[in-house]
């Protein structure tokens, strides 16, 4: 199985490390709250960082339990993960979106429907 | 001369109206019209135009009137004052204000959400609002939102998802000529859309369709069938595999073109049981006889070999079909007869009749389309699969359908709504008369195909990841869903995890339960264990229209409205009803037809308010926006609390356009449009293959085992096999001569789960019914034991006991006793149900030894002894 963190890492945007990079309030909605042990946090990333960089940063921070809940083995976002940047939902193409200087990123994990009885 | 008695004049009716709504008596959600006179509902009738039921209503639906006006319904919030909790323990309720009650609950929620949201468990079987319950749990952040009962036997749905990618099943009764019902009563007021299907079943029987019912109990269906085949419980897989053996090895009655093109029967399998794969693409290989070489299955090989052994890169491979043929040879009619007690000649005859009736190779023209015609099919339900090896029973029966090529074709088997009106496959229509739903939400309502070609569940099932998942990860939910990757119900495991979280490496203990409309205490095995699980949870809030056995454990009780008082936007789900047999696509609205009782509130409105009070309203609205696919102009503002009606209106307008607001549905009741033939019989056009060889199951089992081993949880993956087998249930052999009978449970057409037992009309019906509150004992068995009609007996198993009066009958297998439904209630709040009939689940122990490790099915056939007792 390919290393998902490194797949995300390979897609990372080259960027300059400056202190004035984007600060993002990350909000966890759904069971991801329990996975990371908090409802929200603020991250600081280097200038030019994108949504992919933010995800890679979170995968590095929270390891396999987080990674396995958001990515498949090819490093693609799972279909039950929804990303909102400043309230706007991002599709798969939105992963390359640069993070704004001050922004809010919501990671929403939808539960699997349990239908049977 | 007769004396004239003056009759007081009735006051003129100020109000006399018929209001359309939806019945909640079972999951079929029939369309109804309520006759209301001066504010009082005096009659319920089936809504003639509603395709769900074609104007019919069953006894349960009619009797709902009585439960709406039940004087024992709680009308105010209640608080427990007795700290002791247990079966039969009086909670000593006192009234509490809504404000105080919600404040108490919200404070707990806020604290749990800050600490660890997984400590909240939600338990409901309120199917009308399942999407809202799941959404709320999602927004709260708990994966623990399902702790229902074992109603369908649990193995039903995995067996259908694995083979046909949907949840429920039906038979095309419009054209079927040979229908085999195994452990179920579809078309006899059971199963999906029972009113419509019962009409279809009656019509089909009148035109000569043969109905074979295979069941240990001579049920309602058996009595009307052309043939009742009494079978020993838990042996259905042996019966089905013996039929398959006859069809493919003896009678040559199988659909080879279908197996080649629409299943994985031609895929090559190596000696390790896994597919031979193309080195470049990794795709499974088939053998191309023209080229004399193996090719990827999707490389366009016109006639891949269906049988034989081929050497690929020096490795001997067999086709999956060849392996299936060899596998089922062990199920000779004689061996199957020993296992099932069904005579070998009966098995041979049914195989011949079924295979011949399937008209393999025939076509029929409908609406100008030439479609395959296979008018023979088999369906199963709880009776066949509520067993230790339940998934194997289900998959074995599905083979019976697949080998004759009857999947989604005329006269054959179909699972519910595999394609929808937004389906973009060949022949799908683009125009839906202004109904904008499918365009708006951009859901291609049709099945997908996995990389290995398997049929994949349809998107409306939800945001589910690929099914079954490719990978297995360490679970953190009470149901250990990751260790049951094909299961759709993990309820038994939830209970085991609550009782011993450390054993299953659950890193938290459940602190709070929200329970509504699911009577955990009566619908699960071993009430004592259920009680212990509830006692372990420090705080329980129950909501519901009655104080049932589970609510008796609550710390706070909040009264819900009766279905006739509720507004539920679009209660039906496309995977549990809206059968193709109805001939339509339809969406309905349940709306209040009577004034709500006292201070009752719709429990979903209560959940919405709790989200606001506990500080996660924004998350809730965000999740609702995603889950309901609300269009941009109808999305919920994250800061505002909406009523269910407001959310429903936005949903209506998103789905059906501005011309179909909730107000429109209130007036009209339902929106319907006709299915076309392509939507009723999509078989030849759908993508994805039905597996006859479950290579992915074998692979998944190894992954499950690896994770379980890593977590050091003892886990049995021996049922993750590529071909279904018959394996005996734990109680197949009697371990003691005293326990010489097998007890089974069956469905009465006028009861639904444990809910209807409190209904006075249905209770009266049951008291006068020959079987329903009784224990059915075969005539010979009764004679041997000196029992006669009306004797009171104790039915005792290793798990527990219950009492009932004997009904001596020939309508039951001689080795079996039958107990209907879920009765034997004891809650103070259910005075009508109290003490009526036996409680079958008291006999069933909850124990992993009796659970299917694939589906979580709990074995529901158990050895019992009967002892005559004096009242
Ligand atoms: S079949 Fe179910 S929904 Fe229909 S009338 Fe009967 S109880 Fe109501």
Short mmCIF file of N, CA and C in Angstrom, two decimals, chain A residues 1 27-31 33-35 68-69 73 78-80 82 84 89 106 108-117, chain B residues 113 118 127 134 138 141-143 145-146 149 151-152 154 157 167 461 463 465 470-471 473 476 488-489 622-623 626-627:
data_model
loop_
_atom_site.label_atom_id
_atom_site.label_comp_id
_atom_site.label_asym_id
_atom_site.label_seq_id
_atom_site.Cartn_x
_atom_site.Cartn_y
_atom_site.Cartn_z
N UNK A 1 0.85 -1.21 0.00
CA UNK A 1 0.00 0.00 0.00
C UNK A 1 0.88 1.25 0.00
N UNK A 27 -11.62 23.32 11.73
CA UNK A 27 -12.77 22.86 12.52
C UNK A 27 -13.09 21.42 12.12
N UNK A 28 -13.23 20.57 13.10
CA UNK A 28 -13.53 19.15 12.82
C UNK A 28 -15.01 18.90 13.09
N UNK A 29 -15.69 18.42 12.08
CA UNK A 29 -17.12 18.14 12.25
C UNK A 29 -17.33 16.64 12.04
N UNK A 30 -18.07 16.06 12.97
CA UNK A 30 -18.31 14.62 12.86
C UNK A 30 -17.28 13.85 13.66
N UNK A 31 -17.17 12.55 13.39
CA UNK A 31 -16.32 11.69 14.23
C UNK A 31 -14.84 12.08 14.21
N UNK A 33 -13.67 14.71 15.21
CA UNK A 33 -13.44 15.38 16.51
C UNK A 33 -12.76 14.43 17.48
N UNK A 34 -13.32 13.20 17.53
CA UNK A 34 -12.77 12.23 18.48
C UNK A 34 -11.41 11.72 18.00
N UNK A 35 -11.24 11.63 16.69
CA UNK A 35 -9.97 11.12 16.17
C UNK A 35 -8.81 12.04 16.55
N UNK A 68 -6.29 7.32 7.79
CA UNK A 68 -7.17 6.26 7.30
C UNK A 68 -8.63 6.69 7.24
N UNK A 69 -8.96 7.73 8.00
CA UNK A 69 -10.35 8.20 7.98
C UNK A 69 -10.59 9.23 6.88
N UNK A 73 -6.13 4.46 -0.14
CA UNK A 73 -4.72 4.07 -0.22
C UNK A 73 -3.98 4.77 -1.36
N UNK A 78 -11.52 10.42 0.75
CA UNK A 78 -12.62 9.46 0.75
C UNK A 78 -13.93 10.19 0.44
N UNK A 79 -14.90 9.48 -0.15
CA UNK A 79 -16.13 10.17 -0.56
C UNK A 79 -16.95 10.73 0.60
N UNK A 80 -16.70 10.24 1.81
CA UNK A 80 -17.48 10.77 2.93
C UNK A 80 -16.77 11.92 3.64
N UNK A 82 -15.82 15.85 3.46
CA UNK A 82 -16.17 17.11 2.79
C UNK A 82 -15.32 18.22 3.39
N UNK A 84 -14.59 22.35 3.61
CA UNK A 84 -15.16 23.68 3.40
C UNK A 84 -14.08 24.71 3.73
N UNK A 89 -17.76 24.77 -0.09
CA UNK A 89 -17.30 23.38 -0.21
C UNK A 89 -16.29 23.25 -1.36
N UNK A 106 -13.14 23.71 7.37
CA UNK A 106 -13.91 22.69 8.09
C UNK A 106 -13.70 21.35 7.42
N UNK A 108 -15.37 17.84 7.37
CA UNK A 108 -16.60 17.17 7.79
C UNK A 108 -16.53 15.70 7.37
N UNK A 109 -16.66 14.84 8.33
CA UNK A 109 -16.68 13.40 8.00
C UNK A 109 -18.11 12.90 8.18
N UNK A 110 -18.69 12.38 7.09
CA UNK A 110 -20.04 11.84 7.18
C UNK A 110 -19.97 10.39 7.67
N UNK A 111 -20.93 10.07 8.52
CA UNK A 111 -20.99 8.70 9.03
C UNK A 111 -21.50 7.73 7.98
N UNK A 112 -21.07 6.51 8.08
CA UNK A 112 -21.64 5.47 7.22
C UNK A 112 -23.08 5.23 7.64
N UNK A 113 -23.98 5.16 6.68
CA UNK A 113 -25.34 4.85 7.08
C UNK A 113 -25.44 3.41 7.58
N UNK A 114 -26.10 3.24 8.68
CA UNK A 114 -26.39 1.90 9.19
C UNK A 114 -27.85 1.65 8.90
N UNK A 115 -28.12 0.76 8.03
CA UNK A 115 -29.50 0.63 7.57
C UNK A 115 -30.20 -0.63 8.07
N UNK A 116 -29.43 -1.61 8.38
CA UNK A 116 -30.04 -2.92 8.59
C UNK A 116 -30.72 -3.08 9.93
N UNK A 117 -31.52 -4.10 10.03
CA UNK A 117 -32.20 -4.35 11.30
C UNK A 117 -32.14 -5.81 11.64
N UNK B 113 -19.39 16.09 24.74
CA UNK B 113 -18.82 16.51 23.44
C UNK B 113 -17.44 17.13 23.64
N UNK B 118 -17.56 10.26 21.42
CA UNK B 118 -17.95 8.87 21.20
C UNK B 118 -18.65 8.27 22.42
N UNK B 127 -37.58 4.75 11.45
CA UNK B 127 -37.07 4.80 10.08
C UNK B 127 -37.54 6.03 9.32
N UNK B 134 -29.26 10.20 12.06
CA UNK B 134 -27.86 9.98 11.68
C UNK B 134 -27.13 11.31 11.54
N UNK B 138 -23.98 12.54 13.62
CA UNK B 138 -22.82 12.93 12.84
C UNK B 138 -22.29 14.28 13.32
N UNK B 141 -20.73 14.14 16.62
CA UNK B 141 -19.39 13.57 16.52
C UNK B 141 -19.28 12.17 17.07
N UNK B 142 -20.43 11.49 17.20
CA UNK B 142 -20.33 10.10 17.69
C UNK B 142 -20.58 9.11 16.55
N UNK B 143 -19.72 8.11 16.44
CA UNK B 143 -20.00 7.06 15.45
C UNK B 143 -21.02 6.06 15.98
N UNK B 145 -24.31 5.38 16.62
CA UNK B 145 -25.67 5.84 16.36
C UNK B 145 -26.58 4.70 15.94
N UNK B 146 -26.19 3.49 16.23
CA UNK B 146 -27.03 2.39 15.79
C UNK B 146 -26.96 1.25 16.79
N UNK B 149 -32.52 -3.52 16.87
CA UNK B 149 -32.72 -4.94 17.19
C UNK B 149 -32.18 -5.81 16.08
N UNK B 151 -34.05 -7.42 13.72
CA UNK B 151 -35.34 -7.70 13.09
C UNK B 151 -35.22 -8.52 11.81
N UNK B 152 -34.29 -8.14 10.96
CA UNK B 152 -34.19 -8.80 9.66
C UNK B 152 -33.23 -9.99 9.70
N UNK B 154 -30.21 -9.69 10.41
CA UNK B 154 -28.88 -9.07 10.21
C UNK B 154 -28.13 -9.56 8.97
N UNK B 157 -29.18 -8.19 4.74
CA UNK B 157 -28.69 -7.06 3.94
C UNK B 157 -27.26 -7.26 3.43
N UNK B 167 -30.36 -3.09 -0.61
CA UNK B 167 -30.70 -3.43 0.76
C UNK B 167 -31.80 -4.48 0.88
N UNK B 461 -27.63 5.39 -1.18
CA UNK B 461 -27.48 4.71 0.10
C UNK B 461 -26.74 5.59 1.08
N UNK B 463 -23.33 8.34 2.12
CA UNK B 463 -21.96 8.78 1.84
C UNK B 463 -21.01 7.63 2.09
N UNK B 465 -18.37 4.75 1.95
CA UNK B 465 -17.18 4.45 1.17
C UNK B 465 -17.47 3.19 0.36
N UNK B 470 -12.05 -1.75 0.77
CA UNK B 470 -10.82 -2.44 0.37
C UNK B 470 -9.93 -2.66 1.58
N UNK B 471 -9.94 -1.68 2.46
CA UNK B 471 -9.03 -1.72 3.60
C UNK B 471 -9.79 -1.87 4.90
N UNK B 473 -9.34 -0.95 9.00
CA UNK B 473 -8.52 -0.21 9.96
C UNK B 473 -9.03 -0.49 11.38
N UNK B 476 -12.97 2.33 16.24
CA UNK B 476 -13.08 3.03 17.51
C UNK B 476 -14.55 3.21 17.91
N UNK B 488 -24.32 -4.50 7.94
CA UNK B 488 -25.09 -3.25 7.91
C UNK B 488 -25.78 -3.02 9.25
N UNK B 489 -25.57 -3.91 10.16
CA UNK B 489 -26.16 -3.77 11.50
C UNK B 489 -25.16 -4.37 12.48
N UNK B 622 -24.61 22.36 9.02
CA UNK B 622 -23.62 22.04 7.98
C UNK B 622 -23.80 20.59 7.50
N UNK B 623 -23.96 19.69 8.47
CA UNK B 623 -24.12 18.27 8.10
C UNK B 623 -25.45 18.06 7.37
N UNK B 626 -25.14 18.95 3.76
CA UNK B 626 -24.44 17.93 2.96
C UNK B 626 -25.31 16.68 2.82
N UNK B 627 -25.86 16.21 3.95
CA UNK B 627 -26.59 14.94 3.93
C UNK B 627 -27.83 15.01 3.06
#
